Coordinates of C-alpha atoms in Angstrom, one line a residue:
M1315 CA -51.5 -73.8 43.6
D1316 CA -50.4 -74.4 47.0
S1317 CA -52.4 -75.4 50.1
N1318 CA -53.2 -71.9 51.2
S1319 CA -54.6 -71.1 47.7
A1320 CA -58.1 -70.2 47.1
Y1321 CA -60.2 -72.4 44.8
F1322 CA -62.5 -70.7 42.5
N1323 CA -65.8 -71.7 40.8
K1324 CA -67.5 -70.0 38.2
G1325 CA -70.8 -69.8 36.5
D1326 CA -71.5 -67.8 33.1
R1327 CA -74.7 -66.7 31.6
L1328 CA -75.9 -65.8 28.0
A1329 CA -74.5 -66.8 24.6
E1330 CA -71.7 -68.9 25.3
G1331 CA -70.5 -66.6 28.4
C1332 CA -70.1 -63.2 26.6
V1333 CA -72.0 -61.2 29.2
V1334 CA -72.8 -62.5 32.7
E1335 CA -70.1 -63.6 35.0
V1336 CA -70.5 -64.9 38.8
L1337 CA -67.6 -65.6 41.3
S1338 CA -67.6 -67.9 44.3
V1339 CA -64.4 -68.2 46.3
V1340 CA -64.1 -71.5 48.3
T1341 CA -61.2 -71.8 50.6
P1342 CA -59.5 -75.1 51.1
Q1343 CA -60.6 -75.2 54.7
A1344 CA -64.3 -74.8 53.6
R1345 CA -64.1 -77.1 50.5
T1346 CA -66.1 -80.2 51.0
S1347 CA -66.0 -83.6 49.1
H1348 CA -69.2 -82.2 46.9
A1349 CA -67.0 -79.1 45.5
P1350 CA -65.9 -80.3 42.0
E1351 CA -62.2 -80.1 40.9
I1352 CA -61.8 -77.6 38.2
N1353 CA -59.5 -78.8 35.3
V1354 CA -58.3 -76.0 33.4
P1355 CA -55.2 -75.4 31.6
L1356 CA -52.6 -73.8 34.0
V1357 CA -51.0 -72.0 30.6
Y1358 CA -52.8 -70.4 27.6
E1359 CA -52.5 -72.4 24.3
A1360 CA -53.4 -70.7 21.2
P1361 CA -56.6 -72.5 19.3
K1362 CA -55.3 -75.1 16.7
T1363 CA -58.5 -75.3 14.6
G1364 CA -61.4 -73.1 13.6
I1365 CA -61.7 -69.6 12.1
V1366 CA -59.7 -68.0 14.9
A1367 CA -56.8 -70.3 14.4
S1368 CA -56.8 -69.2 10.8
L1369 CA -55.9 -65.6 11.7
P1370 CA -52.9 -63.8 12.0
R1371 CA -51.2 -64.4 15.5
S1372 CA -51.6 -60.8 16.6
W1373 CA -55.2 -60.8 15.8
I1374 CA -56.2 -63.8 17.9
P1375 CA -56.7 -62.3 21.4
Y1376 CA -59.2 -59.7 19.6
A1377 CA -61.0 -62.5 17.8
E1378 CA -61.3 -64.4 21.3
L1379 CA -62.3 -61.1 22.8
I1380 CA -65.5 -60.9 20.7
R1381 CA -66.1 -64.7 20.8
L1382 CA -65.9 -65.1 16.9
D1383 CA -65.6 -68.7 17.0
K1384 CA -69.0 -69.0 19.2
P1385 CA -71.7 -67.6 16.9
T1386 CA -74.8 -68.6 19.0
G1387 CA -75.0 -65.2 20.8
T1388 CA -74.9 -63.5 17.3
Y1389 CA -77.8 -65.5 16.1
Y1390 CA -79.8 -64.5 19.1
L1391 CA -79.1 -60.9 18.4
F1392 CA -79.7 -61.1 15.0
F1393 CA -82.9 -62.9 14.8
P1394 CA -85.2 -59.9 16.1
C1395 CA -83.7 -57.7 13.4
L1396 CA -84.7 -60.4 10.9
F1397 CA -88.1 -60.6 12.3
S1398 CA -88.9 -57.0 12.1
T1399 CA -87.2 -56.6 8.6
L1400 CA -89.8 -59.3 7.3
M1401 CA -92.6 -58.0 9.3
G1402 CA -91.8 -54.4 8.2
A1403 CA -91.3 -55.6 4.3
T1404 CA -94.9 -57.3 4.5
Y1405 CA -96.4 -54.1 5.9
N1406 CA -95.1 -51.7 3.3
G1407 CA -94.4 -54.1 0.4
A1408 CA -90.8 -53.3 0.3
A1409 CA -88.9 -54.7 -2.7
P1410 CA -86.9 -58.1 -2.2
L1411 CA -83.5 -56.4 -2.9
E1412 CA -84.2 -53.8 -0.3
V1413 CA -85.2 -56.6 2.1
L1414 CA -82.0 -58.4 1.3
S1415 CA -79.8 -55.5 1.8
A1416 CA -81.3 -54.6 5.1
T1417 CA -80.9 -58.1 6.4
M1418 CA -77.3 -58.4 5.5
L1419 CA -76.6 -55.1 7.2
F1420 CA -78.5 -56.2 10.3
F1421 CA -76.4 -59.7 10.3
T1422 CA -73.0 -57.6 10.1
G1423 CA -74.2 -55.4 12.8
A1424 CA -75.0 -58.1 15.0
I1425 CA -71.5 -59.6 14.6
I1426 CA -70.2 -56.1 15.4
M1427 CA -72.3 -55.2 18.3
R1428 CA -72.3 -58.6 19.8
G1429 CA -68.5 -58.3 19.9
A1430 CA -68.6 -54.9 21.5
G1431 CA -71.0 -56.5 24.3
C1432 CA -68.4 -59.2 25.0
T1433 CA -65.5 -56.8 25.1
I1434 CA -67.3 -54.2 27.2
N1435 CA -68.4 -57.1 29.8
D1436 CA -64.8 -58.4 30.1
L1437 CA -63.7 -54.7 30.7
W1438 CA -66.3 -54.5 33.4
D1439 CA -65.2 -57.9 35.0
R1440 CA -61.3 -57.4 34.3
N1441 CA -60.4 -57.4 38.1
L1442 CA -62.6 -60.6 38.7
D1443 CA -61.7 -62.7 35.5
P1444 CA -58.2 -63.3 36.6
Y1445 CA -59.1 -65.1 39.8
V1446 CA -61.9 -67.2 38.1
A1447 CA -60.7 -70.6 36.5
R1448 CA -62.9 -70.5 33.5
T1449 CA -62.1 -67.1 32.6
R1450 CA -58.5 -66.3 33.8
L1451 CA -57.4 -67.2 30.3
R1452 CA -59.4 -64.5 28.3
P1453 CA -57.6 -62.1 26.5
I1454 CA -57.8 -59.2 28.9
A1455 CA -57.5 -61.5 32.0
R1456 CA -54.3 -63.2 30.8
G1457 CA -52.8 -59.8 29.8
A1458 CA -52.9 -60.4 26.1
V1459 CA -55.0 -57.4 25.5
A1460 CA -54.5 -54.4 27.7
P1461 CA -57.6 -52.6 29.2
S1462 CA -56.5 -49.4 27.4
R1463 CA -56.3 -51.3 24.1
A1464 CA -59.4 -52.9 24.8
V1465 CA -61.0 -49.6 25.2
V1466 CA -59.8 -48.6 22.0
F1467 CA -61.1 -51.7 20.3
T1468 CA -64.3 -50.9 21.8
G1469 CA -64.4 -47.8 20.4
F1470 CA -63.4 -49.0 16.9
Q1471 CA -66.4 -51.6 17.3
L1472 CA -69.1 -48.9 18.2
L1473 CA -67.8 -46.7 15.2
T1474 CA -68.0 -49.7 12.9
G1475 CA -71.3 -50.2 14.3
L1476 CA -72.3 -46.7 13.8
A1477 CA -71.2 -46.9 10.1
I1478 CA -73.4 -49.9 9.4
L1479 CA -76.5 -47.8 11.0
L1480 CA -75.8 -45.0 8.9
Q1481 CA -76.3 -47.2 5.9
F1482 CA -79.9 -47.1 6.9
P1483 CA -82.4 -44.2 6.8
T1484 CA -81.5 -41.4 9.0
S1485 CA -84.4 -42.2 11.4
C1486 CA -82.8 -45.4 12.3
L1487 CA -80.2 -43.4 14.4
Y1488 CA -82.9 -42.1 16.7
Y1489 CA -83.9 -45.8 17.3
G1490 CA -80.7 -47.3 17.3
I1491 CA -78.6 -45.2 19.3
P1492 CA -80.4 -45.4 22.6
S1493 CA -79.7 -49.1 22.7
L1494 CA -76.2 -48.5 23.5
L1495 CA -77.0 -47.5 27.0
L1496 CA -78.6 -51.1 27.7
V1497 CA -75.3 -52.4 25.9
A1498 CA -73.0 -50.5 28.2
T1499 CA -75.0 -51.2 31.5
Y1500 CA -76.4 -54.9 31.0
P1501 CA -73.2 -56.3 32.8
L1502 CA -74.2 -54.4 35.9
A1503 CA -77.7 -56.0 36.1
K1504 CA -76.2 -59.3 37.0
R1505 CA -74.9 -57.7 40.3
V1506 CA -78.2 -56.3 41.5
T1507 CA -81.2 -58.4 40.6
H1508 CA -82.4 -61.9 40.5
Y1509 CA -83.7 -61.2 36.9
P1510 CA -80.6 -60.1 34.7
Q1511 CA -82.1 -62.1 32.0
F1512 CA -85.2 -59.6 31.6
V1513 CA -82.4 -56.8 31.0
L1514 CA -80.8 -58.9 28.6
G1515 CA -84.1 -59.2 26.9
L1516 CA -84.3 -55.6 26.5
T1517 CA -80.9 -55.3 25.0
F1518 CA -80.9 -58.4 22.6
S1519 CA -84.5 -57.6 21.4
W1520 CA -83.8 -54.2 20.3
G1521 CA -83.4 -55.1 16.7
A1522 CA -87.2 -55.9 16.8
L1523 CA -87.7 -52.1 16.7
M1524 CA -85.3 -51.5 13.8
G1525 CA -86.6 -53.4 10.8
F1526 CA -89.4 -51.0 10.2
P1527 CA -87.4 -47.9 10.3
A1528 CA -84.9 -49.8 8.3
L1529 CA -87.4 -49.8 5.4
G1530 CA -88.5 -46.4 5.5
V1531 CA -91.6 -47.0 8.0
D1532 CA -91.5 -44.1 10.7
L1533 CA -93.0 -45.9 14.2
I1534 CA -93.6 -42.5 15.4
A1535 CA -95.7 -41.4 12.8
D1536 CA -97.3 -44.7 11.9
S1537 CA -99.3 -46.0 15.0
T1538 CA -100.1 -49.5 13.1
A1539 CA -96.3 -49.9 12.5
A1540 CA -95.5 -49.0 16.1
K1541 CA -98.0 -51.2 17.7
A1542 CA -96.6 -54.2 15.7
A1543 CA -93.2 -53.5 16.3
G1544 CA -93.7 -53.0 20.2
L1545 CA -95.5 -56.3 20.2
L1546 CA -92.7 -58.1 18.4
Y1547 CA -90.2 -56.5 20.6
S1548 CA -92.0 -57.7 23.8
S1549 CA -92.2 -61.2 22.2
C1550 CA -88.5 -61.1 21.8
V1551 CA -87.8 -60.1 25.4
A1552 CA -89.8 -63.2 26.5
W1553 CA -88.0 -65.5 24.1
T1554 CA -84.6 -64.2 25.4
V1555 CA -85.7 -64.8 29.2
L1556 CA -86.8 -68.2 28.2
Y1557 CA -83.7 -69.5 26.4
D1558 CA -81.5 -67.9 29.0
M1559 CA -83.3 -69.2 31.9
I1560 CA -82.4 -72.9 30.4
Y1561 CA -78.6 -71.7 30.0
A1562 CA -78.6 -70.3 33.8
H1563 CA -79.3 -74.2 34.8
M1564 CA -76.0 -75.1 33.4
D1565 CA -74.5 -73.3 36.6
I1566 CA -77.1 -73.7 39.3
K1567 CA -74.8 -75.8 41.5
D1568 CA -72.1 -73.3 41.4
D1569 CA -74.7 -70.5 41.8
A1570 CA -76.3 -72.2 45.0
K1571 CA -72.9 -72.9 46.6
A1572 CA -71.8 -69.4 46.1
G1573 CA -75.0 -67.6 47.1
I1574 CA -75.4 -66.1 43.7
K1575 CA -78.7 -64.6 42.6
S1576 CA -80.3 -66.2 39.5
I1577 CA -83.5 -67.0 37.6
A1578 CA -82.6 -70.6 37.8
L1579 CA -82.3 -70.5 41.6
R1580 CA -85.2 -68.4 42.1
H1581 CA -87.5 -70.6 40.4
N1582 CA -85.8 -74.0 40.5
K1583 CA -88.6 -75.9 41.5
E1584 CA -91.1 -74.6 38.9
T1585 CA -88.8 -74.0 36.1
K1586 CA -90.8 -75.7 33.4
V1587 CA -94.0 -74.0 34.6
V1588 CA -92.1 -70.5 34.1
L1589 CA -90.7 -71.4 30.7
S1590 CA -94.1 -72.7 29.8
G1591 CA -95.6 -69.2 30.8
L1592 CA -92.9 -67.5 29.0
A1593 CA -93.5 -69.6 25.7
V1594 CA -97.1 -68.8 25.9
I1595 CA -96.4 -64.9 26.4
Q1596 CA -94.0 -65.1 23.5
I1597 CA -96.3 -66.7 21.0
G1598 CA -99.3 -64.6 22.2
L1599 CA -97.4 -61.5 21.6
L1600 CA -96.1 -62.7 18.2
A1601 CA -99.4 -63.5 17.2
A1602 CA -100.7 -60.1 18.3
S1603 CA -97.8 -58.5 16.5
G1604 CA -99.2 -60.2 13.2
M1605 CA -102.9 -59.1 13.9
A1606 CA -101.7 -55.7 14.0
I1607 CA -100.4 -55.7 10.2
G1608 CA -103.3 -58.0 9.2
A1609 CA -101.3 -61.3 8.6
S1610 CA -102.7 -64.3 6.9
P1611 CA -102.8 -67.8 8.3
V1612 CA -99.5 -68.4 6.7
F1613 CA -97.9 -66.3 9.4
Y1614 CA -100.0 -67.9 12.2
I1615 CA -99.1 -71.6 11.0
G1616 CA -95.6 -70.6 10.0
S1617 CA -94.2 -68.5 12.8
C1618 CA -96.6 -69.0 15.5
G1619 CA -97.2 -72.7 14.9
S1620 CA -93.3 -73.5 14.6
A1621 CA -92.6 -71.5 17.7
A1622 CA -95.3 -73.5 19.6
I1623 CA -94.0 -76.8 18.3
T1624 CA -90.3 -75.9 19.0
L1625 CA -90.6 -74.5 22.3
G1626 CA -92.8 -76.9 23.6
T1627 CA -90.6 -79.8 22.5
M1628 CA -87.5 -77.8 24.0
I1629 CA -89.4 -77.4 27.4
W1630 CA -90.7 -80.9 27.5
K1631 CA -87.5 -82.7 26.6
V1632 CA -84.5 -80.7 28.2
K1633 CA -83.0 -82.1 31.2
L1634 CA -82.3 -79.3 33.5
K1635 CA -79.9 -81.0 35.6
D1636 CA -77.8 -82.1 32.7
V1637 CA -75.4 -79.4 31.6
G1638 CA -74.6 -80.8 28.1
D1639 CA -78.5 -81.2 27.5
C1640 CA -79.2 -77.6 28.6
W1641 CA -76.2 -76.4 26.2
W1642 CA -77.6 -78.3 23.4
W1643 CA -81.0 -76.6 23.5
F1644 CA -79.8 -73.4 24.2
K1645 CA -77.5 -73.8 21.2
N1646 CA -79.7 -75.3 18.5
G1647 CA -83.0 -73.5 19.7
A1648 CA -81.7 -70.3 18.2
L1649 CA -81.9 -72.0 14.7
L1650 CA -85.0 -74.0 15.7
T1651 CA -87.1 -71.4 16.8
G1652 CA -85.6 -68.4 15.4
G1653 CA -85.6 -70.2 12.0
G1654 CA -89.2 -71.2 12.3
I1655 CA -90.5 -67.8 13.0
A1656 CA -88.4 -66.3 10.2
A1657 CA -89.5 -69.1 7.6
G1658 CA -93.4 -68.2 8.5
L1659 CA -92.6 -64.3 8.1
L1660 CA -90.8 -64.8 4.8
G1661 CA -93.9 -66.9 3.6
E1662 CA -96.2 -64.1 4.7
Y1663 CA -94.2 -61.5 2.7
V1664 CA -93.9 -63.8 -0.4
L1665 CA -97.6 -64.2 -0.1
Q1666 CA -98.6 -60.6 0.4
T1667 CA -96.2 -59.2 -2.2
N1668 CA -97.5 -61.4 -4.9
G1669 CA -100.9 -60.9 -3.6
N1670 CA -100.5 -57.2 -4.0
K1671 CA -98.8 -57.7 -7.5
Y1672 CA -101.9 -59.6 -8.6
K1673 CA -104.3 -57.1 -7.3
A1674 CA -102.4 -54.5 -9.4
I1675 CA -102.5 -56.3 -12.5
K1676 CA -106.4 -57.2 -12.0
Q1677 CA -107.2 -53.6 -11.4
E1678 CA -105.3 -52.3 -14.8
P1679 CA -107.6 -51.1 -17.4
L1680 CA -107.8 -53.5 -20.4

């Protein structure tokens, strides 16, 4: 890069940078001593370790395109599906094998649809990524995957996602297909609003509406189930905004220099107050969804209690000015908070299922 070249600074958002990209161009004349140097490889090097490195060479660009080696985004997409499945199973007393089958299908779907979202994002940003330091070596940007091939690959992923959706009851089609609009348009939200995390929440939380119909509960016909699913969905939206706000702080300096809109910049001085408010909203809505299905103390202690502890600890301890610390809490928060909520819901399901069996045995005539 010669003295007349531009320097590029870049910030990413969401689940290891699969969805939102922001661009800042700083000319050498405008560059100051405070602008950090970017140390990135000038030439692409194929991964030497991990799952991607073990794949055939021709597959590697596509594995990188879907961020196969960065699963945190998949976890965040999967957990709302798991929450809804366990809550729906508690509500209608679904058999364990039915719950397990739905859970495995949802996890597979999360891998596929998260990958599709990443591919769609890179297609949207294909004219920006080649000029951005941290994205110019992505498959489309470096020319390893042509846009036309990426479009075909996206179609393949969406068809695979549809094939998985077809394994569920037919009614799931009506609930699942509208989410594709959010998947396709989310990358545009970062360009027009300070709060793309909210749109992200609407997208990533969609699975919270799917668990009930996946187990045969019609949300249109059953108002109680619809209320519980709606409250759970809203709770997951608040959770998404919360964790992605922490992630946004990883790039807050770059955003400020570039004049980029972000939730972290918008509420920089009161971030932990906003995070605390989001946590209260999330837990409150989660508790309300439990009330809608008549949950026992196991749910409130296990799911709501663990969420309060993990979120409270994260908000208290996270160092928002430390990029590494923000990343640690973002990455591990998926398993800490999501795992705790799921464990409480699983305990509630086991309790309710065994309780119903006991009641049925007790009512049998001698």
